[in-house]
Each structure stands twice: as C-alpha cells, then as structure tokens.
mmCIF file of C-alpha atoms and ligand atoms in Angstrom:
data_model
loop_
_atom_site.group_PDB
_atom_site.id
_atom_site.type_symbol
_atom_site.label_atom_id
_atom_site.label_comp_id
_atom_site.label_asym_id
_atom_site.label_seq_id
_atom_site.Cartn_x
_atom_site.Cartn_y
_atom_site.Cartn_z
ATOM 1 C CA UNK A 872 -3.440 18.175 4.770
ATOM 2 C CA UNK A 873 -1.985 17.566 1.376
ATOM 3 C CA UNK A 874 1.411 18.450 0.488
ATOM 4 C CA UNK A 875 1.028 19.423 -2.966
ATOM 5 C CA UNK A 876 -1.602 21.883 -1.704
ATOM 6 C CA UNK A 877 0.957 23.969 0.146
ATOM 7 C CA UNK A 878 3.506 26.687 -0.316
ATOM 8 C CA UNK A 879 7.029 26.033 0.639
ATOM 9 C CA UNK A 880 6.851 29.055 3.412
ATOM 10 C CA UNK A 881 3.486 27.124 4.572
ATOM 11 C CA UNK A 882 5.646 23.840 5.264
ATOM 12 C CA UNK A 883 8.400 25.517 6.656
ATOM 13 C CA UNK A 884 5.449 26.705 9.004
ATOM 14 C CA UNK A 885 4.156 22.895 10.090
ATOM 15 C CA UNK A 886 4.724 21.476 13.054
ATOM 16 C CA UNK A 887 7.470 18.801 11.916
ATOM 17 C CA UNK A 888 5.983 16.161 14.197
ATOM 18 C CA UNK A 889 3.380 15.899 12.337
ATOM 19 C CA UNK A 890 3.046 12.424 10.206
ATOM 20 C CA UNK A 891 3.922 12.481 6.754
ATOM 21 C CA UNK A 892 2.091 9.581 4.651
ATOM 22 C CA UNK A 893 3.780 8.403 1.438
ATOM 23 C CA UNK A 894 1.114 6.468 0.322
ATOM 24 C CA UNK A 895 2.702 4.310 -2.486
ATOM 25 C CA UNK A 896 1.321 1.711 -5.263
ATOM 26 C CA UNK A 897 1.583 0.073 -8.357
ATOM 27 C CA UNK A 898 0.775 0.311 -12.236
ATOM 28 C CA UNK A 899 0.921 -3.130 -13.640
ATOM 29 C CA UNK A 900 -1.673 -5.844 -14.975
ATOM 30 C CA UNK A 901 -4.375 -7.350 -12.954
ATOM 31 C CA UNK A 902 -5.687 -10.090 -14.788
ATOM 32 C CA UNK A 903 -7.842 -9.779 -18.082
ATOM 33 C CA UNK A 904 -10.993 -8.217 -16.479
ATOM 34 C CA UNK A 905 -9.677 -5.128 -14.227
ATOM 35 C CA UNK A 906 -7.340 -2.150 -15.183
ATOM 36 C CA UNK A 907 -3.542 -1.676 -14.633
ATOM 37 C CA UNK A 908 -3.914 1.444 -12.388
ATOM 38 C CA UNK A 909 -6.279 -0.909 -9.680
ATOM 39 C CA UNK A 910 -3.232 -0.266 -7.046
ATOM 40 C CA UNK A 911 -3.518 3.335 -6.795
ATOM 41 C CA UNK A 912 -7.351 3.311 -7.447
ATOM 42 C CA UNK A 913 -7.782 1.330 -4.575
ATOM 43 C CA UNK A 914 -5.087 2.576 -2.353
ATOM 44 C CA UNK A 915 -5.873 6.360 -3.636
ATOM 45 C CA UNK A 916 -9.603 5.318 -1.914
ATOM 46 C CA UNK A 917 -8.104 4.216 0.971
ATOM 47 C CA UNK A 918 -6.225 7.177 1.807
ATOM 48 C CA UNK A 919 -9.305 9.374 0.653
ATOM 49 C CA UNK A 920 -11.257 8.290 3.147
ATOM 50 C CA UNK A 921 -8.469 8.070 6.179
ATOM 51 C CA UNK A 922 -7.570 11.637 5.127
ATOM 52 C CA UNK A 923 -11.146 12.761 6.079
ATOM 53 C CA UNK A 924 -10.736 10.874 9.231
ATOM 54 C CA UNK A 925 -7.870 12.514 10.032
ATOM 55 C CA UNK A 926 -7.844 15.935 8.787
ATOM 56 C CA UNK A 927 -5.307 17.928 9.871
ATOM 57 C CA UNK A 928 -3.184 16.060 11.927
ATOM 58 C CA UNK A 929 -1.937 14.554 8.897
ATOM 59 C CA UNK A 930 0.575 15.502 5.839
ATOM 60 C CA UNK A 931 0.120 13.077 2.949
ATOM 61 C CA UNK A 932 2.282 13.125 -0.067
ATOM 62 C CA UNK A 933 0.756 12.617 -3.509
ATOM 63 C CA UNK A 934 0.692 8.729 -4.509
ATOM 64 C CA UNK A 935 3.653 7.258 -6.094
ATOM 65 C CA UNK A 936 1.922 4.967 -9.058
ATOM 66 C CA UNK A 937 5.191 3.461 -9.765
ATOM 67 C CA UNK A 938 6.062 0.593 -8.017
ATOM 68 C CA UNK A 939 7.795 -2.348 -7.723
ATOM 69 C CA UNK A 940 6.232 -4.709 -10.970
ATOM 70 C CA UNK A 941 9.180 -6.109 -12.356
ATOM 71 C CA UNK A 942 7.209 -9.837 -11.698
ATOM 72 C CA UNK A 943 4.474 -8.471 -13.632
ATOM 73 C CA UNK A 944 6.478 -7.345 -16.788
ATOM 74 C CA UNK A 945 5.657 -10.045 -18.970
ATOM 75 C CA UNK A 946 2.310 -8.786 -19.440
ATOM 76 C CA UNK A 947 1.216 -5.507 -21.781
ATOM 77 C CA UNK A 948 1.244 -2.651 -19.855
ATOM 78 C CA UNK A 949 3.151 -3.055 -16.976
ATOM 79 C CA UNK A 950 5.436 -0.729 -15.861
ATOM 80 C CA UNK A 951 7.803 -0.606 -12.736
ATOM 81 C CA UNK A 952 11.034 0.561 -11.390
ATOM 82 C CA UNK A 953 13.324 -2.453 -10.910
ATOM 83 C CA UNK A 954 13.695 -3.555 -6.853
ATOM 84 C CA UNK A 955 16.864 -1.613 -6.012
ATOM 85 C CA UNK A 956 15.539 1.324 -8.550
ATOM 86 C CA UNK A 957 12.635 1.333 -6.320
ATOM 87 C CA UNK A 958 14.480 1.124 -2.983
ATOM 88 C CA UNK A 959 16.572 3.924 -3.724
ATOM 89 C CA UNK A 960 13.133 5.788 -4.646
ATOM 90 C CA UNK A 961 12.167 5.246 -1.140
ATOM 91 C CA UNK A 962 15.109 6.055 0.007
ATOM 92 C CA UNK A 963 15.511 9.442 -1.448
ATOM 93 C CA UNK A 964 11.707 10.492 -0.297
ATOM 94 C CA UNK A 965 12.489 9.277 3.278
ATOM 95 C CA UNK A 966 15.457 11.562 3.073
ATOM 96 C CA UNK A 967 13.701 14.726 1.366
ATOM 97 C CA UNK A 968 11.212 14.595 4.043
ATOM 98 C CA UNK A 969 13.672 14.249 7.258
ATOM 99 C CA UNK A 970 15.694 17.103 5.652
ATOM 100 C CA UNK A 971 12.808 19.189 5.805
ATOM 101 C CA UNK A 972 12.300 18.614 8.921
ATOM 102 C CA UNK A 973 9.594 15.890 9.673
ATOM 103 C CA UNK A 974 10.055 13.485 12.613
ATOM 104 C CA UNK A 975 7.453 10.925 11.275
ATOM 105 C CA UNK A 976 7.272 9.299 8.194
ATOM 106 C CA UNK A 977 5.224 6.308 6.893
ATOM 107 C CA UNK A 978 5.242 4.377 3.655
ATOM 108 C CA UNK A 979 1.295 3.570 2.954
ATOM 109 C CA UNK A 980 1.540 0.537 0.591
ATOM 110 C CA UNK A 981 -1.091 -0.877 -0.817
ATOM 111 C CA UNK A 982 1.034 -3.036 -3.762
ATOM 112 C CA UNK A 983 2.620 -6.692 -2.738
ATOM 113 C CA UNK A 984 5.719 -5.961 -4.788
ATOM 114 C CA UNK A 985 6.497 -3.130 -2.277
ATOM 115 C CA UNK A 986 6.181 -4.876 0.966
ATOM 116 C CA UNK A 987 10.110 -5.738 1.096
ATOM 117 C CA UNK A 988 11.908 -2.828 -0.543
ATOM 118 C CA UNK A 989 9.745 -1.298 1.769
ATOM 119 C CA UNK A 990 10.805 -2.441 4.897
ATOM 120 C CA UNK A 991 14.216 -2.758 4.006
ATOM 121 C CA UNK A 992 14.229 1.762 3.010
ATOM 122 C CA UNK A 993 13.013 2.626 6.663
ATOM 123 C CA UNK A 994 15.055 -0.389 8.005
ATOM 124 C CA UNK A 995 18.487 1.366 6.222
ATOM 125 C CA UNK A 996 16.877 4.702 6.576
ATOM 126 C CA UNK A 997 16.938 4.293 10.790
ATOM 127 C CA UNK A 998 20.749 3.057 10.172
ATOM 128 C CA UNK A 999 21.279 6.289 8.255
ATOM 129 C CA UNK A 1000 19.840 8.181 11.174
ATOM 130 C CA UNK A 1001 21.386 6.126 13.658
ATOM 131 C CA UNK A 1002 22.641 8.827 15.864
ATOM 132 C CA UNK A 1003 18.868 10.373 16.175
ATOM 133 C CA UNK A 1004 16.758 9.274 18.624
ATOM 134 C CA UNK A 1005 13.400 11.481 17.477
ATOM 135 C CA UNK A 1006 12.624 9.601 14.140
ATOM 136 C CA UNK A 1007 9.764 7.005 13.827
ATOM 137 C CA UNK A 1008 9.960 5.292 10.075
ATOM 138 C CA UNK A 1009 7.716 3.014 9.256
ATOM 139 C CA UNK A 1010 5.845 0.663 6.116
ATOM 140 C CA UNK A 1011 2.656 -0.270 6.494
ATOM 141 C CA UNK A 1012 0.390 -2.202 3.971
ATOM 142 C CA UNK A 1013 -2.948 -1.124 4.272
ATOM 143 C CA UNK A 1014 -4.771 -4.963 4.117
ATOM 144 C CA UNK A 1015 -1.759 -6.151 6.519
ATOM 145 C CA UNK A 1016 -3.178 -3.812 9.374
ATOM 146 C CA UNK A 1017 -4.973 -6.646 11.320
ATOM 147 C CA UNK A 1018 -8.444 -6.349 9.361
ATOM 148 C CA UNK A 1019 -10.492 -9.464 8.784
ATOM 149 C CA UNK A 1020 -12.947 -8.484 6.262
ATOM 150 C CA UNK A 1021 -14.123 -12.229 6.042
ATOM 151 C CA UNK A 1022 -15.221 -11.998 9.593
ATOM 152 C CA UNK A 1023 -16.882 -8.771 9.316
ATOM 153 C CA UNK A 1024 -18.675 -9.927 6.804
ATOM 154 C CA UNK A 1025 -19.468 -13.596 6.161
ATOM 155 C CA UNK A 1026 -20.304 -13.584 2.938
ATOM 156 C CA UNK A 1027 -16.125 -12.798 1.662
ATOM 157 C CA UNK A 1028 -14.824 -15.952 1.374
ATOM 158 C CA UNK A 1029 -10.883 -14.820 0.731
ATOM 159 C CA UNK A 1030 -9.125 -14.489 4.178
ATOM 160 C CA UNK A 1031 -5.518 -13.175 2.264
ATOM 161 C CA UNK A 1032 -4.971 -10.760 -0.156
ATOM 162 C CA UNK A 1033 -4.628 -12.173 -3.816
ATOM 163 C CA UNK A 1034 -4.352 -10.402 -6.675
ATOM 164 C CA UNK A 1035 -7.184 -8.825 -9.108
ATOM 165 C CA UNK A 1036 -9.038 -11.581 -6.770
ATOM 166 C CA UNK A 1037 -11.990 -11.460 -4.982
ATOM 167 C CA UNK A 1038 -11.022 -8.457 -2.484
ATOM 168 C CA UNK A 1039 -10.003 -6.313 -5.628
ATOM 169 C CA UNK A 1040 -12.111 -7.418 -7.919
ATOM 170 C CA UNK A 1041 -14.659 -5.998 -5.887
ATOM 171 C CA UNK A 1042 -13.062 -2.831 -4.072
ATOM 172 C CA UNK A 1043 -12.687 -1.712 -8.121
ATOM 173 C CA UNK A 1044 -16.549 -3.063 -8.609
ATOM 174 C CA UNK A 1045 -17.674 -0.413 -5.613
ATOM 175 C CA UNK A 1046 -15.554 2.491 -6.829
ATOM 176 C CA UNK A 1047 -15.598 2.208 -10.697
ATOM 177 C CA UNK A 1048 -18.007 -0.898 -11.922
ATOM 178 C CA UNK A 1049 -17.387 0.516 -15.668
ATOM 179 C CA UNK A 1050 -14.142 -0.540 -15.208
ATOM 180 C CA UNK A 1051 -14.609 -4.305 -14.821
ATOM 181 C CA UNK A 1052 -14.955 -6.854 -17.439
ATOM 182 C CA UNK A 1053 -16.227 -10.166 -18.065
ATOM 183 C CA UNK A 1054 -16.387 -12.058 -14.622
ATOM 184 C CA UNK A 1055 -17.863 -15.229 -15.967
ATOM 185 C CA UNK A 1056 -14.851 -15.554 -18.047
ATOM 186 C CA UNK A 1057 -12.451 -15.833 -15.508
ATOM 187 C CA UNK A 1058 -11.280 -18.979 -13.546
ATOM 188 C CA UNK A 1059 -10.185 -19.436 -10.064
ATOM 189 C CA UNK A 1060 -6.458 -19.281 -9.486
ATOM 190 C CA UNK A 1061 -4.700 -20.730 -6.900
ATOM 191 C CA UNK A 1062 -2.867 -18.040 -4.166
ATOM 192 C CA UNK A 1063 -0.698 -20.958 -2.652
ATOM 193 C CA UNK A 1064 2.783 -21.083 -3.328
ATOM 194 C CA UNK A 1065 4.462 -24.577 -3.543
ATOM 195 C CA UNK A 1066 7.399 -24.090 -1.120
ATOM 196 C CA UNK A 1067 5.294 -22.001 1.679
ATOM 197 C CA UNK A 1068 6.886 -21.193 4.121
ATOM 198 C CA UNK A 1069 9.890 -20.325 2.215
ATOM 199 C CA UNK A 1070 9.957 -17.291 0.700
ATOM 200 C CA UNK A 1071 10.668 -18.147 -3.402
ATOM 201 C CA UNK A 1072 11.574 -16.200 -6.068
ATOM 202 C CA UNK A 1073 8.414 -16.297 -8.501
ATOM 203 C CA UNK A 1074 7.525 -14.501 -11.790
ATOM 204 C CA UNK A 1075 3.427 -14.011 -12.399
ATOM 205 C CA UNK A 1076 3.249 -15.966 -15.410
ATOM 206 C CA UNK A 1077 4.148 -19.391 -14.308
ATOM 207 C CA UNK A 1078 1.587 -18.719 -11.208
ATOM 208 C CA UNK A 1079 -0.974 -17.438 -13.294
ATOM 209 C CA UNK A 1080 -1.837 -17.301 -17.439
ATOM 210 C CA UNK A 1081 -4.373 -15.013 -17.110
ATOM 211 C CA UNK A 1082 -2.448 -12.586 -15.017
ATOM 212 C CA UNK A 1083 -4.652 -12.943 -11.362
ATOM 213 C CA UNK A 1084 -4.455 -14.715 -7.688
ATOM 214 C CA UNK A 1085 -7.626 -16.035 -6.579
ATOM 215 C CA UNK A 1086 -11.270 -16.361 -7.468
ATOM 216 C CA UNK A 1087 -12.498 -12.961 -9.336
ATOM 217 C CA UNK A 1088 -16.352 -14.695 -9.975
ATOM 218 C CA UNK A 1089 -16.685 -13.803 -6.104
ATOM 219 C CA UNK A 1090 -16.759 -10.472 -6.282
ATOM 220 C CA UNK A 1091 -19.816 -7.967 -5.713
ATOM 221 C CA UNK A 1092 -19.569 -4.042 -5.219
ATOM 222 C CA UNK A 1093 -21.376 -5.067 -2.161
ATOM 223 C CA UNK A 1094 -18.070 -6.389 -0.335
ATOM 224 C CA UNK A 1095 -16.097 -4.139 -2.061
ATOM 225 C CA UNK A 1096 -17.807 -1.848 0.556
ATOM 226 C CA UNK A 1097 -17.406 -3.938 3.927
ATOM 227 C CA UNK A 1098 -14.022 -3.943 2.213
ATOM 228 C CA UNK A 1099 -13.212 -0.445 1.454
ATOM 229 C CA UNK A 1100 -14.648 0.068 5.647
ATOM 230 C CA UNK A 1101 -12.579 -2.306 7.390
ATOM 231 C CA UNK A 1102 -9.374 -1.306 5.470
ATOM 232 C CA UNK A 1103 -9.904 2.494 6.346
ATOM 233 C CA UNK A 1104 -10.292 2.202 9.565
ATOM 234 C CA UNK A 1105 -7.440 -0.283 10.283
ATOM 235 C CA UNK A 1106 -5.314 2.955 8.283
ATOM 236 C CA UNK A 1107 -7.290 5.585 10.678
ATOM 237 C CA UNK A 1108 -6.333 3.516 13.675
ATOM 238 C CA UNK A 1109 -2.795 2.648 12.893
ATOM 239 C CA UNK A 1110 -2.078 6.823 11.909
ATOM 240 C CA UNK A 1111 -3.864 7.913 15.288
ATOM 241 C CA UNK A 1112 -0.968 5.347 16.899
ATOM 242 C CA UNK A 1113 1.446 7.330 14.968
ATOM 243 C CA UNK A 1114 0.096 10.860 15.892
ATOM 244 C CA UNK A 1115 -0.257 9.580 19.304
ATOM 245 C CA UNK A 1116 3.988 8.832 19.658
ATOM 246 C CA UNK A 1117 5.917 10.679 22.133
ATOM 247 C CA UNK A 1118 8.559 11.304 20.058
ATOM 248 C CA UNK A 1119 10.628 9.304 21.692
ATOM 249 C CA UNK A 1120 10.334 6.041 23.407
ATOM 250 C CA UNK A 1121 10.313 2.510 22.459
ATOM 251 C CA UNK A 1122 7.550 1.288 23.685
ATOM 252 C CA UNK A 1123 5.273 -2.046 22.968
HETATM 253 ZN ZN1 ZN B 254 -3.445 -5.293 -6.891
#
C-alpha cells in the first residue's frame, strides 16, 4: 500500500498497526562510472520488489533521496542534509506518523551515511515515547539484514558492502546497464579503514580519488541479480517479523 496513493479519510481508515516503511537513501557521487541517484535506484528496487511480496499488509512512504552525504561533498553533485539536519528529518517523520496514529514504524536504509542518525532518531524517538508501551521503531539497512550474497552465489567475491563497488556496480548493471560507464577504467579501492575497530571520523576523498570503495571491474548484471534476490527477501523476511509483533512484548 503506498501512502501517497491514498486520501487522508482512507488513512484515517487503516488499521494503525499496520507497518509503515520509510524507506530512505542518498543522492551523492559514486565513483566516476555510476550515477549520483544509485542509492535510491537501488534501494527504490529493493522496496519494489518487497512491496509485491507484501502487498497489503504494508504502508510505505515515498523514498526520501536526501540523505546524509556531507562525507561525499567534495565531489560535483553531491547533495545532503548535514547529520543533525538529517536526524531531525527523521525525527519529524517518526513523529508525523505516530501522530497519525501508526504503532509501527521502520526506517528502510539503504545509504551508509544513514546507518547512525538512524539509529540514534528511533533510539530518541522511544525516549520521546517513553511512557507508551505499543510502539515498535526501528532502522534497518537493507544489505545489513543477515544476507550473504557471496555464499549464495560463489562467483561475488565482496563479502561487505563498499561503495559504487562490486555489489553496486552491478545491482545498477541489472536495473539500468545504460547507466554505467567505463569499467576498465576503474581501479580497485581498498574498503579497510586504518584504525578498524574504532570507529573514525573519515571524509571520501582521502579514502578514495576516484570517489568508490572496492573493486567495480567485478561487476556483471548477472550478480546484480543473485544480488537484487537475496537483499529482497532478507527485507520480506525482516517486515513479516514486524507484521508478525504482538504489539507489545519484548521478546528475543
Ligand atoms: Zn551507494
């Protein structure tokens, strides 16, 4: 079911237990050789497919494009709402969408800038809400879900996401191949950070001059496929765990 779709009386009308998605991405540069909407193309595939999965038991919003790119912004193109900007963005949808009335609401990311301010929204949202006990808030990240494309199929060599890398390069070269340039041209990046496991403060440029994470030469439309499969169902299975709440309980 699609929000946008639907009269005001007609959400008045839903069942508020329903899950609402907020399925949210990026618009910033991915290397020389694939476009600066590849966030919401991919994740906007992700959530096309789930939908059909799903059909009515869930509400999805329309995707935010603007994300959190502010370590992308010193390439052409870019654009982003600054990490607080962006956390009060969250914030504010979170808090439409309970004040209408729904119980259940997920952030669907499917950029790596969002992962945190992320979190932290439904983290402060649930403090907000603290004296509720019939909310479940949660961020996902679609390729965090527990999928191991490389397993399902041998022939992906990446076992992390990168960026405009192998996985990407070739989700983009299954759903739009026109939009992919030179491959030959591009060299391997390393993903590795040198202070892992601490978490440090990094900008894109000094990882990366040509603007991507990983090894883009890898890529076929092939495992873009396999890739597209696993990561749909690990959002089909992870929504049917949010449909199948009690409303209630913690349990694990
Ligand atoms: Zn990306």
């Amino acid at each position: 079911m699609l929000l946008e779709e639907l009269s005001w009386p007609a959400v008045t009308a839903i069942a508020k237990d329903l899950p609402v998605v907020i399925p949210i991405a990026a618009m910033e540069q991915h290397g020389r050789h694939l476009p600066l909407f590849t966030d919401s193309m991919l994740l906007g595939e992700v959530v096309r497919r789930a939908a059909l999965a799903l059909g009515d038991h869930v509400v999805w919003t329309p995707l935010l494009w603007l994300g959190n790119s502010h370590h992308h912004l010193d390439f052409a193109g870019t654009l982003s709402a600054a990490p607080r900007t962006y956390l009060d963005l969250l914030r504010d949808l979170i808090d439409n969408l309970v004040g209408h009335g729904f119980r259940r609401v997920v952030l669907l990311n499917g950029h790596g800038g969002n992962i945190v301010p992320a979190q932290q929204a439904v983290f402060e949202a649930r403090q907000h809400y603290h004296e509720r006990d019939d909310l479940l808030l949660l961020a996902a990240t679609y390729w965090l879900l527990g999928a191991k494309p490389d397993v399902v199929d041998p022939t992906i060599v990446q076992n992390r996401m990168g960026h405009a890398c192998e996985w990407e390069t070739s989700m983009i070269l299954h759903l739009r191949p026109s939009s992919v340039g030179d491959l030959i041209a591009t060299e391997p990046v390393s993903m590795g950070m040198p202070f892992e496991p601490a978490s440090q403060g990094w900008i894109t440029k000094e990882r990366s001059e040509p603007g991507h994470l990983g090894d883009p030469r890898r890529a076929t439309a092939q495992k873009g496929q396999a890739l597209f499969d696993v990561f749909a169902q690990d959002v089909v299975t992870f929504l049917e765990r949010v449909i199948a709440w009690d409303g209630r309980s913690w349990k694990v």
